[in-house]
């Protein structure tokens, strides 16, 4: 018989608050609170991983402006890229569920592109002028 060891998490007020807001759980079951803490920690890890992934891409684009402009093609500027990404995201919200499942990748790419375009709209010109000097 195989015994699976689960990591033990410390039950904190954050865990209880998360359980109340996320699932409406109001009890004190240690097993349920440990499960909620595991879900919370997993979400934190995924958010950190996503942050470092986006940061790596932005660092590459900082070093090579052509990479950014190739990424936003066929748009001519960051404002157009943001508008195009918003159109995809808002159009996704109006789709039926079965079409949403097929277009999830498009929306995720549009959300990433919107983040990159917003960053470079704000800081790009300064970064590239500084690197050229």
CSV table of C-alpha atoms in Angstrom, one decimal:
chain,number,residue,atom,x,y,z
A,1,UNK,CA,0.0,0.0,0.0
A,2,UNK,CA,1.4,3.4,-1.0
A,3,UNK,CA,1.1,6.3,1.4
A,4,UNK,CA,1.0,9.7,-0.2
A,5,UNK,CA,2.5,12.4,2.0
A,6,UNK,CA,0.9,15.8,1.6
A,7,UNK,CA,2.9,18.9,2.5
A,8,UNK,CA,1.7,20.5,5.7
A,9,UNK,CA,0.7,24.1,5.5
A,10,UNK,CA,0.3,26.5,8.4
A,11,UNK,CA,-3.2,27.6,8.8
A,12,UNK,CA,-3.2,31.4,9.1
A,13,UNK,CA,-5.8,34.1,9.0
A,14,UNK,CA,-5.0,34.5,5.3
A,15,UNK,CA,-6.1,30.9,4.8
A,16,UNK,CA,-9.3,31.4,6.6
A,17,UNK,CA,-10.0,34.6,4.7
A,18,UNK,CA,-9.2,32.9,1.4
A,19,UNK,CA,-11.5,30.0,2.2
A,20,UNK,CA,-14.4,32.4,3.0
A,21,UNK,CA,-14.0,34.6,0.0
A,22,UNK,CA,-13.1,31.9,-2.6
A,23,UNK,CA,-15.4,29.1,-1.6
A,24,UNK,CA,-17.7,30.5,1.0
A,25,UNK,CA,-16.3,28.0,3.5
A,26,UNK,CA,-17.0,29.0,7.1
A,27,UNK,CA,-16.0,25.8,9.0
A,28,UNK,CA,-12.8,24.9,10.9
A,29,UNK,CA,-12.0,21.5,9.3
A,30,UNK,CA,-8.2,21.2,9.3
A,31,UNK,CA,-8.3,19.1,6.1
A,32,UNK,CA,-10.4,21.6,4.3
A,33,UNK,CA,-8.3,24.5,5.4
A,34,UNK,CA,-5.1,22.7,4.4
A,35,UNK,CA,-6.7,22.1,1.0
A,36,UNK,CA,-7.5,25.8,0.7
A,37,UNK,CA,-4.0,26.8,1.7
A,38,UNK,CA,-2.6,24.4,-0.9
A,39,UNK,CA,-4.8,26.1,-3.6
A,40,UNK,CA,-3.7,29.6,-2.4
A,41,UNK,CA,0.0,28.6,-2.5
A,42,UNK,CA,-0.4,27.1,-5.9
A,43,UNK,CA,-2.0,30.3,-7.2
A,44,UNK,CA,0.8,32.4,-5.7
A,45,UNK,CA,3.4,30.1,-7.4
A,46,UNK,CA,1.7,30.4,-10.7
A,47,UNK,CA,1.5,34.2,-10.4
A,48,UNK,CA,5.2,34.4,-9.6
A,49,UNK,CA,6.1,32.1,-12.5
A,50,UNK,CA,4.0,34.2,-14.9
A,51,UNK,CA,5.7,37.4,-13.6
A,52,UNK,CA,9.2,36.0,-14.2
A,53,UNK,CA,8.2,34.7,-17.7
A,54,UNK,CA,6.8,38.1,-18.7
A,55,UNK,CA,9.9,39.8,-17.2
A,56,UNK,CA,12.2,37.6,-19.3
A,57,UNK,CA,10.3,38.5,-22.5
A,58,UNK,CA,10.4,42.2,-21.7
A,59,UNK,CA,14.1,42.1,-20.9
A,60,UNK,CA,14.7,40.5,-24.3
A,61,UNK,CA,12.6,43.1,-26.0
A,62,UNK,CA,14.4,45.9,-24.2
A,63,UNK,CA,17.7,44.7,-25.6
A,64,UNK,CA,16.3,44.4,-29.2
A,65,UNK,CA,13.6,46.9,-30.2
A,66,UNK,CA,13.0,45.1,-33.5
A,67,UNK,CA,11.8,42.1,-31.5
A,68,UNK,CA,9.0,44.2,-30.0
A,69,UNK,CA,8.0,45.8,-33.3
A,70,UNK,CA,7.9,42.3,-34.9
A,71,UNK,CA,5.7,41.1,-32.1
A,72,UNK,CA,3.1,43.9,-32.5
A,73,UNK,CA,2.9,43.5,-36.3
A,74,UNK,CA,0.7,44.4,-38.3
A,75,UNK,CA,0.1,47.3,-35.9
A,76,UNK,CA,2.2,50.4,-36.4
A,77,UNK,CA,2.5,51.6,-32.8
A,78,UNK,CA,1.8,50.5,-29.2
A,79,UNK,CA,-1.6,52.2,-29.0
A,80,UNK,CA,-2.8,50.2,-32.0
A,81,UNK,CA,-1.5,47.0,-30.5
A,82,UNK,CA,-3.4,47.7,-27.2
A,83,UNK,CA,-6.6,48.5,-29.2
A,84,UNK,CA,-6.2,45.2,-31.2
A,85,UNK,CA,-5.7,43.2,-28.0
A,86,UNK,CA,-8.7,44.9,-26.3
A,87,UNK,CA,-10.8,44.0,-29.3
A,88,UNK,CA,-9.9,40.3,-29.0
A,89,UNK,CA,-10.5,40.3,-25.3
A,90,UNK,CA,-13.8,42.1,-25.4
A,91,UNK,CA,-15.0,40.0,-28.3
A,92,UNK,CA,-14.1,36.9,-26.4
A,93,UNK,CA,-16.4,37.9,-23.5
A,94,UNK,CA,-19.4,37.9,-25.9
A,95,UNK,CA,-18.8,34.5,-27.4
A,96,UNK,CA,-20.8,31.4,-26.4
A,97,UNK,CA,-19.0,28.9,-24.1
A,98,UNK,CA,-18.2,26.4,-26.8
A,99,UNK,CA,-16.4,29.1,-28.8
A,100,UNK,CA,-14.6,30.4,-25.8
A,101,UNK,CA,-13.0,27.0,-25.2
A,102,UNK,CA,-11.5,27.0,-28.7
A,103,UNK,CA,-10.3,30.6,-28.6
A,104,UNK,CA,-8.7,30.6,-25.1
A,105,UNK,CA,-5.2,30.6,-26.5
A,106,UNK,CA,-5.9,33.7,-28.6
A,107,UNK,CA,-7.2,35.6,-25.6
A,108,UNK,CA,-4.1,34.6,-23.5
A,109,UNK,CA,-1.8,35.8,-26.3
A,110,UNK,CA,-3.8,39.1,-26.5
A,111,UNK,CA,-3.6,39.6,-22.8
A,112,UNK,CA,0.2,39.1,-22.8
A,113,UNK,CA,0.6,41.4,-25.8
A,114,UNK,CA,-1.5,44.1,-24.0
A,115,UNK,CA,0.9,43.9,-21.0
A,116,UNK,CA,4.0,44.2,-23.2
A,117,UNK,CA,2.5,47.0,-25.3
A,118,UNK,CA,1.5,48.9,-22.2
A,119,UNK,CA,5.0,48.6,-20.7
A,120,UNK,CA,6.7,49.8,-23.9
A,121,UNK,CA,4.2,52.6,-24.4
A,122,UNK,CA,5.2,53.9,-21.0
A,123,UNK,CA,8.9,53.1,-20.9
A,124,UNK,CA,10.1,52.0,-24.3
A,125,UNK,CA,11.3,55.3,-25.8
A,126,UNK,CA,13.3,56.1,-22.7
A,127,UNK,CA,14.9,52.7,-22.6
A,128,UNK,CA,15.9,52.6,-26.2
A,129,UNK,CA,17.2,56.2,-26.3
A,130,UNK,CA,19.3,55.4,-23.2
A,131,UNK,CA,20.7,52.2,-24.8
A,132,UNK,CA,21.5,54.0,-28.0
A,133,UNK,CA,23.4,56.7,-26.2
